Each structure stands twice: as C-alpha cells, then as structure tokens.
Coordinates of C-alpha atoms and ligand atoms in Angstrom, one line a residue:
X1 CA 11.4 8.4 23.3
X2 CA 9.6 6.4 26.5
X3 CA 9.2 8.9 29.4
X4 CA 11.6 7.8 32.1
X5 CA 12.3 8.8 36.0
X6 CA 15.6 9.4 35.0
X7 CA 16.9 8.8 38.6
X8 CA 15.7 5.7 38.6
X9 CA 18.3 4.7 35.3
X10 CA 20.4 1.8 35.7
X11 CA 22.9 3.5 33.3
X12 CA 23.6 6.5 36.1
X13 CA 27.0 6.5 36.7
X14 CA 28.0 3.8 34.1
X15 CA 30.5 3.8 31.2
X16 CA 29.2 3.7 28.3
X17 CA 31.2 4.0 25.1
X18 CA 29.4 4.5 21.8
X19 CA 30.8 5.5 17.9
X20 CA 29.1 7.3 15.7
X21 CA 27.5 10.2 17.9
X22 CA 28.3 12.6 16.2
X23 CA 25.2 12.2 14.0
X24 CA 21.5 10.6 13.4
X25 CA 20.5 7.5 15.5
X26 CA 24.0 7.6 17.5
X27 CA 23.1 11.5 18.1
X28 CA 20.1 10.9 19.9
X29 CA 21.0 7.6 21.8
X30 CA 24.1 9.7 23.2
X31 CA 21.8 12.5 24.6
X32 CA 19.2 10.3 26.1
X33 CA 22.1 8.4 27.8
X34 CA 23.5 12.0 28.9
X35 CA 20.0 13.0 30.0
X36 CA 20.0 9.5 32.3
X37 CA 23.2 10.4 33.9
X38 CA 25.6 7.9 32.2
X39 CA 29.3 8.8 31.6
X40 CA 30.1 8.8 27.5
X41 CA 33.0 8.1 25.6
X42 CA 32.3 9.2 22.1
X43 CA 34.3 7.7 19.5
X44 CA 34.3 10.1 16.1
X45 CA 36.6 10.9 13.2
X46 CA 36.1 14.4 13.0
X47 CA 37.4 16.5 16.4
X48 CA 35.6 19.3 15.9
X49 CA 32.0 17.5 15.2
X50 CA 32.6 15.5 18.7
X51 CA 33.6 18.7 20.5
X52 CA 30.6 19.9 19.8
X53 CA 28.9 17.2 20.3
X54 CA 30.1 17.2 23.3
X55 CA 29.0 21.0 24.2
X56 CA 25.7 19.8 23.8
X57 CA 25.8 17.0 25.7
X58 CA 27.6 18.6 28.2
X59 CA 24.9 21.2 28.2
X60 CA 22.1 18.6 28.6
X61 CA 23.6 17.0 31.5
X62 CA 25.8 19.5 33.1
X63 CA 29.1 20.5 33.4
X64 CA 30.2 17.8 35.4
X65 CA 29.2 15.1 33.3
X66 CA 32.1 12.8 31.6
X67 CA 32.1 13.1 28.3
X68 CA 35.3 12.0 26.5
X69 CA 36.0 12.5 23.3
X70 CA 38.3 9.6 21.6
X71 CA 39.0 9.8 17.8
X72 CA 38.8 6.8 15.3
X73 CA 38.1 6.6 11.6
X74 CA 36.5 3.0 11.4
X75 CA 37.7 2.8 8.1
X76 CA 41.3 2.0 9.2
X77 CA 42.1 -0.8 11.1
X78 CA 45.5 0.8 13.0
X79 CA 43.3 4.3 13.8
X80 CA 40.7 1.5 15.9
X81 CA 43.6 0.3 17.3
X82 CA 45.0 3.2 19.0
X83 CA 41.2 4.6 20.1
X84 CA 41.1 1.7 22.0
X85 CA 44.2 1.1 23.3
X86 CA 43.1 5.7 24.0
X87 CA 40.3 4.1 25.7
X88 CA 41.7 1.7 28.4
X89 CA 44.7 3.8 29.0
X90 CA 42.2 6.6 30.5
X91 CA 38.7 4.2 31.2
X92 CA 39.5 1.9 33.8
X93 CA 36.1 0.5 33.7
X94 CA 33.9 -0.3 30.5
X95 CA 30.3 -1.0 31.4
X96 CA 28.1 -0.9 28.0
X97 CA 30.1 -0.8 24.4
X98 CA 27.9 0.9 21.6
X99 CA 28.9 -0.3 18.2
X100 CA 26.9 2.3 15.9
X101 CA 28.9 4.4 13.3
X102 CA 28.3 3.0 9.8
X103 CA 28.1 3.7 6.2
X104 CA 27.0 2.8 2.7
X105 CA 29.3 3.4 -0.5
X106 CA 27.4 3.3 -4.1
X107 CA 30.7 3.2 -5.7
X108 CA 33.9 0.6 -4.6
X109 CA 36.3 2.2 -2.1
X110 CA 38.9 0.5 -0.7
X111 CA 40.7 1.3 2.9
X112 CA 44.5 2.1 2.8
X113 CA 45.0 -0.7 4.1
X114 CA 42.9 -3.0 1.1
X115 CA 39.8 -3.5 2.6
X116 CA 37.0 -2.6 0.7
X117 CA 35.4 0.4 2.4
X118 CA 31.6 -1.0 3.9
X119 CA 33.1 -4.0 5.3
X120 CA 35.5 -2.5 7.3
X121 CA 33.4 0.5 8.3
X122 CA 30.0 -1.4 9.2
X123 CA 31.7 -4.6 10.5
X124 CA 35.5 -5.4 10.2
X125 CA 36.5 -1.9 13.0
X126 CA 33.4 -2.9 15.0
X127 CA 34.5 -6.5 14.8
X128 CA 38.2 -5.5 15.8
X129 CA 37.0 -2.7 18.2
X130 CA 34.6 -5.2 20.5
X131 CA 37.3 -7.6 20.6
X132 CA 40.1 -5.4 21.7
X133 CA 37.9 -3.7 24.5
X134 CA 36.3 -6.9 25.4
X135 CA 38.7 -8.2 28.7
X136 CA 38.1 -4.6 30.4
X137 CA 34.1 -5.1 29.6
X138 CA 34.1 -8.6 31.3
X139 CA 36.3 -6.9 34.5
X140 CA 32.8 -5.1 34.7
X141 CA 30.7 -8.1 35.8
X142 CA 27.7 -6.9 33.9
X143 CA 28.6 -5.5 30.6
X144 CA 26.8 -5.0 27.0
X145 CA 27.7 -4.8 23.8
X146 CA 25.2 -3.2 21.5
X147 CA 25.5 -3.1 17.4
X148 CA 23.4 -1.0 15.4
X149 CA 22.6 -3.5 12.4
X150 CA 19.3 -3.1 10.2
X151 CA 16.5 -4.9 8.5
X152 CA 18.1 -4.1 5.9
X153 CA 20.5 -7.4 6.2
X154 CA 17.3 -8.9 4.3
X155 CA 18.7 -7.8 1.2
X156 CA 21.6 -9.9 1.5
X157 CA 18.6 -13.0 0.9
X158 CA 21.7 -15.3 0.0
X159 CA 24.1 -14.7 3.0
X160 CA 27.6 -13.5 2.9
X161 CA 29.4 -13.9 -0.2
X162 CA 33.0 -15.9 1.1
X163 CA 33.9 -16.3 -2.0
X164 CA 33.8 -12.5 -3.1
X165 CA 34.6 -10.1 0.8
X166 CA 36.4 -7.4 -1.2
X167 CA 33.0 -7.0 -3.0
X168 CA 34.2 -7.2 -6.5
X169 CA 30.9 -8.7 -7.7
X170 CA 28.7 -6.1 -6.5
X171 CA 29.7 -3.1 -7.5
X172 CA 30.8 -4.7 -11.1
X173 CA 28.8 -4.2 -14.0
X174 CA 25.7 -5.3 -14.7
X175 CA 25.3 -5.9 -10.6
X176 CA 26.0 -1.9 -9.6
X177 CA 23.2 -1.5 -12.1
X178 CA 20.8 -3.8 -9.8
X179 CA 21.2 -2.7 -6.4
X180 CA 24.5 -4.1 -5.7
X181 CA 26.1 -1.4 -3.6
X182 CA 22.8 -1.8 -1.5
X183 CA 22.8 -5.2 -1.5
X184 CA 26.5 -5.0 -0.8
X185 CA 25.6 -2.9 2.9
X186 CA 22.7 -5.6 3.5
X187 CA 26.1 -7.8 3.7
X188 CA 27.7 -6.3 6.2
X189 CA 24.2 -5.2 8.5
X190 CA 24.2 -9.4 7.9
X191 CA 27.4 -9.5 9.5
X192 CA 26.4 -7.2 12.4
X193 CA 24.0 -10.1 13.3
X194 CA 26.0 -13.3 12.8
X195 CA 29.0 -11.3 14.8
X196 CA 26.4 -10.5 17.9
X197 CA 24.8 -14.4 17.8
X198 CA 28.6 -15.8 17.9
X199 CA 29.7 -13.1 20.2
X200 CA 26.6 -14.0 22.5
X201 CA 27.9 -17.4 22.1
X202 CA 31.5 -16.7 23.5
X203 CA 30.4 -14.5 25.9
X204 CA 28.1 -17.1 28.0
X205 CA 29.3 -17.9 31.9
X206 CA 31.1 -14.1 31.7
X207 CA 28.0 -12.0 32.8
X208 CA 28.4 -10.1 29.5
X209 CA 25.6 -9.9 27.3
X210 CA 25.7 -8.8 23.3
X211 CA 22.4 -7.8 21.5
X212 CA 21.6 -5.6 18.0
X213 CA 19.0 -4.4 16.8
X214 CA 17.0 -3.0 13.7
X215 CA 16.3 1.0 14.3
X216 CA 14.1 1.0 11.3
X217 CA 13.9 3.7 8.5
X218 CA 15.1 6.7 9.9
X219 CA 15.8 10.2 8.9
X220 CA 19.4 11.0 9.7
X221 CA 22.6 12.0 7.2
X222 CA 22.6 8.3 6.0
X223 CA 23.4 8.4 2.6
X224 CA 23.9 11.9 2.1
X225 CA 27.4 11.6 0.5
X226 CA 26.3 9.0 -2.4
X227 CA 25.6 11.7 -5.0
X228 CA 22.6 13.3 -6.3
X229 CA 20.5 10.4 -6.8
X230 CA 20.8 9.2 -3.6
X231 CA 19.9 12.5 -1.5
X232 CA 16.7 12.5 -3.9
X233 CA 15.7 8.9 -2.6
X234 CA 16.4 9.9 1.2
X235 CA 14.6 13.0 0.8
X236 CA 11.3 11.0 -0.6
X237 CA 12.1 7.8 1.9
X238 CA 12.4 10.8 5.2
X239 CA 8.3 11.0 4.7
X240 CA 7.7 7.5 5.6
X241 CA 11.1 7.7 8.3
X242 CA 11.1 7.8 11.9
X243 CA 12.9 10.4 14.3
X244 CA 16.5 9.9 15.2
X245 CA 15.3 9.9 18.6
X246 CA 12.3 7.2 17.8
X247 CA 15.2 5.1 15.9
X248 CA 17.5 5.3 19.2
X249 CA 14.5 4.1 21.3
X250 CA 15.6 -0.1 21.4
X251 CA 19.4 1.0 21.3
X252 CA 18.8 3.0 24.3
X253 CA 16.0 0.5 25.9
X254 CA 19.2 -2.3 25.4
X255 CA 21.2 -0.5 26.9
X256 CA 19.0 0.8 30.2
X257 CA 16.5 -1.9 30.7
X258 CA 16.6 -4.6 33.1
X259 CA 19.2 -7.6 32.1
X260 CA 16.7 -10.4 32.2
X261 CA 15.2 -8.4 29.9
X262 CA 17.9 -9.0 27.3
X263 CA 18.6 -12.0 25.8
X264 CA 22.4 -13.0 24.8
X265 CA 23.2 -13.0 21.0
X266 CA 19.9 -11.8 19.6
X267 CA 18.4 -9.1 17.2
X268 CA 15.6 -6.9 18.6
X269 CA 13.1 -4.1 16.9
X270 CA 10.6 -1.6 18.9
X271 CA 12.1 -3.6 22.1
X272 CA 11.3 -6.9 21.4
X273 CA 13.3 -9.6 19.9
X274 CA 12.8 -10.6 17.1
X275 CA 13.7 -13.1 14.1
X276 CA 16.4 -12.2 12.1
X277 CA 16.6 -13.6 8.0
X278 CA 17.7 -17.1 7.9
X279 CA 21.1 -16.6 6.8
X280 CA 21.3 -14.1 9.9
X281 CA 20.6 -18.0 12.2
X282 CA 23.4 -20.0 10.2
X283 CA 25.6 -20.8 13.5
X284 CA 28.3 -22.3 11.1
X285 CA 28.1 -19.3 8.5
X286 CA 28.9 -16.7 11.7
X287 CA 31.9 -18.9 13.1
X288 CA 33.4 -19.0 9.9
X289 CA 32.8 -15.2 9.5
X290 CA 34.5 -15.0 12.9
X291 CA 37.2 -16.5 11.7
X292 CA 37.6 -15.0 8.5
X293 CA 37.4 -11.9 10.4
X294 CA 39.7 -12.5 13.4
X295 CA 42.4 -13.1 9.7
X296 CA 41.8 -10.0 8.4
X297 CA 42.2 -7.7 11.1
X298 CA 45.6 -9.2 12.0
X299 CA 47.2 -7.1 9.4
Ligands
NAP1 N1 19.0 5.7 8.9 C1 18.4 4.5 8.8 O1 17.3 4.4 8.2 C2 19.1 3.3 9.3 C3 18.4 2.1 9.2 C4 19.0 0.9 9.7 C5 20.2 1.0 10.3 N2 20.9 2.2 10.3 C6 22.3 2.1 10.9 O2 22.3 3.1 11.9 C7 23.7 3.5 12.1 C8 23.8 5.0 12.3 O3 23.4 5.6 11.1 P1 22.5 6.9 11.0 O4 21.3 6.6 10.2 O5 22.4 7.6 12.3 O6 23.4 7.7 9.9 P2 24.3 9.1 10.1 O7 23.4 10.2 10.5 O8 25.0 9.2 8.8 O9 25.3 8.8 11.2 C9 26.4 7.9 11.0 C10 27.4 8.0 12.1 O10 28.5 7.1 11.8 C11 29.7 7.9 11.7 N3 30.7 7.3 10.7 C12 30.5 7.0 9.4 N4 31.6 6.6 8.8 C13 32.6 6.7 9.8 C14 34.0 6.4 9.8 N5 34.6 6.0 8.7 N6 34.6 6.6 11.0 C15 34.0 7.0 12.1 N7 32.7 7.3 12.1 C16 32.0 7.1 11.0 C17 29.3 9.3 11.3 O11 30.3 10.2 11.6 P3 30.3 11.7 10.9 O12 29.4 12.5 11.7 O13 31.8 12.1 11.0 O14 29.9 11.5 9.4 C18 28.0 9.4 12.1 O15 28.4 9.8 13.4 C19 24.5 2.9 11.0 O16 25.2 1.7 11.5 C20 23.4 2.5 10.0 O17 23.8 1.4 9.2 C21 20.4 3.3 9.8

C-alpha cells in the first residue's frame, strides 16, 4: 500500500460505507480507510465475522472510531432493502459508497426470490443498494461510488446475454463443461462496468462521481467454497496473486485521492484509468441493462 501522511487524508472524518469487509480485498481497503481516520459502515451477512472485524478495526484506529456494523446478504433483494433503509435511519450523511462483496458459483443457484445467485450477488444488490442510498450520497455535495469489478469481465468477449439473465445457458451442459460458470461471473464483473459508465452518466451536474476498478489477481477466500477443484486452482493461481492489501491499493486510492483525479463513469487498474472490453463501452447495451435491472429489483 502507498505510504501516506495519514493526517493529511481527505477521507478523515468521512462516511464511508463499504460491503464485503469482512474478507480479502474489502478486508484490507476497510483497514487502510480505518488507519486514515474515516468513519466505516460495514455491510456483512455474518454478525459475528463483522464484529470482529470490527475489533480489529477498532483496534487499528482506536476506540473512538465509528464503525458500524449493518447486516445484508446480497443475495436477497428485501435483506438490501432493510440494510439500507438500517443505514439512513442511523447515517445522516453518506460521503463515499463502496460496492465490493461478490461471488462466483460453479454450479446454478438461484436466490429465494428466483434470481440466479451471481447476478444478484455481484450486480443486481449492488445495483439496488447504490440506487436506494443514492439521494443521501448527493445531500453530501461530493460523493463516490466505488464497485469492485474485474478484468475478468473479458471473459464475457460477447457482452451480456439478454436473452438468457437467469443463466440457463451457462451452467447447462456441454457449456458448464467449458468455463461457463466463469464465464457466467465475467457477466456480471461486465455489468459492474456498464452500471458505473451509466451511473456516471446520471450522476453528471450532482457533484457525485462513480468509478470501478480491476484489483487484479489476488489471494483472498475467492472461490474457496466451489469444491475441491477449485481450491486447487486458487492455491496454484495465489503464486502469481497479489496481496489483499496490494489489490485494495486503486479502491482505496479512488476513494482518498484528489477528485480531479477521478474521472466520472470509468474503470481504473494500478490507479490509472483505463480501457475496459468493448462490450464494457456499449452506451446502449448499459441503458438497457439499467433498465432491465431497475425491473427486476421491483419485486
Ligand atoms: N480475488 C481476486 O483475484 C479478484 C479479482 C478481481 C475482482 N475481484 C472482486 O473482488 C471483490 C472481493 O472479493 P475478494 O477477492 O476479496 O474475495 P473474498 O475474500 O471471498 O471476499 C468476498 C467478500 O464478499 C462477501 N460476500 C460474498 N457473498 C456475499 C453475500 N451473499 N452477502 C454479503 N456478503 C457477501 C464475503 O463475505 P463473507 O466473509 O461472509 O464470506 C466477503 O466479505 C469481489 O467483488 C470479486 O469479484 C477479486
């Protein structure tokens, strides 16, 4: 992580909510932001990982620090609902959102509510989440929302499949064969992208600024819960991986550095922006996914 006179951090004394802290990239990001004196919310699904979590945050930056703890299982739409409506009942003020929990199933889940599981994790709650904390973020003048996506969105090479959201196709035979539960996630890092450029979009004149960004290959409990097969290939992939607190480096930078710094609507990597795939720049590709989007969380 970049050596920093912490006193000198623009995010001292801000608000900064963040999901998926409790492990890995979100992990880190959450204790450099502690370390820099901002105030956390931490959004988890499991009380008693984000109490601890937040002993050791706590411990980092004192006793006096705010961290809240607010619980939400990003895999169902009505548990976002009430950890945000959680959140602006007791945070009058929302200066930086951090959209980072996510997920990759090598089999076909679906959500209670009939959503299958890696859309509604990696984009549909985030999608849902950012819009139903956005009005208090543009009462802060000078807000951010951040989205961990990946470069991974490269495997989705022909866009989002409209046709097939409940992911049918992919995990079918002979596709779940091929790589389609990967391919499958690459979707919805895609979506992470195309929801930050049309966020950026709707967001111009209102002093609030989106941005995501690729962490790289990092060694964190990402795939741990796919089986066998798939702990063997993260154990081999961790010797070519970076830190957690390497892969929180541009989360953190976005969310500390200078806001001409940041462009609105745009993917970065090692702090620089930088050029998504093309189905990632399709303006009319992430409208319709806005829409689609804004349909299926009405349920
Ligand atoms: N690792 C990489 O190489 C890599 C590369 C590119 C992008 N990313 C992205 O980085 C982000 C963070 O992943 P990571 O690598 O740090 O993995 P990780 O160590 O597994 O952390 C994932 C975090 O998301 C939370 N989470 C997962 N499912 C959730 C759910 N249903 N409800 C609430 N929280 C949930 C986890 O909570 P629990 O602690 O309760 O499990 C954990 O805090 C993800 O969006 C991932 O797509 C990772």
């Amino acid at each position: 992580m970049m050596e920093l006179n912490h006193s000198k951090s623009t995010v001292r004394g801000k608000n900064v909510i963040i999901t998926g802290a409790t492990s890995g990239i979100g992990f880190a990001a959450a204790k450099e932001l502690a370390k820099r004196g901002a105030n956390l919310g931490i959004v988890a699904r499991n009380r008693e990982k984000a109490n601890e979590v937040k002993s050791q945050l706590k411990a980092i930056a004192g006793e006096n620090a705010v961290v809240d703890v607010f619980l939400a299982d990003m895999a169902s739409l009505p548990s976002v609902r009430q950890a945000a409506a959680d959140i602006l009942e007791k945070w009058p003020k929302i200066d930086i959102l951090i959209n980072n929990a996510g997920a990759m199933y090598m089999t076909r889940k679906m959500t209670a509510g009939g959503v299958e599981m890696t859309w509604a994790v990696n984009h549909l709650s985030p999608f849902l989440f950012t819009n139903l904390l956005l009005d208090r973020l543009k009462e802060s003048g000078h807000a951010r929302v951040i989205t961990t996506a990946s470069h991974g969105h490269k495997m989705a090479g022909k866009g989002i499949r409209f046709d097939d959201l409940s992911a049918k196709g992919h995990y079918s035979f002979p596709q779940s064969l091929f790589g389609g539960a990967t391919r499958r996630y690459g979707e919805t890092k895609l979506a992470n992208i195309m929801f930050t450029a049309e966020l950026g979009r709707r967001l111009e004149g209102t002093g609030v600024k989106a941005s995501c960004y690729d962490p790289g290959l990092v060694a964190t409990n990402f795939n741990q819960d796919n089986g066998m097969l798939a702990r063997l290939t993260m154990a081999v992939m961790k010797r070519f991986s970076r830190t957690p607190e390497k892969g929180a480096e541009t989360l953190v930078w976005l969310a500390d550095s200078d806001e001409m710094n940041v462009s609105n609507g745009r993917y970065y990597r090692d702090m620089q922006r930088t050029i998504p795939s093309v189905p990632a720049q399709n303006e009319d590709a992430a409208k319709r996914l806005w829409t689609i989007s804004e349909e299926q969380t009405r349920q």
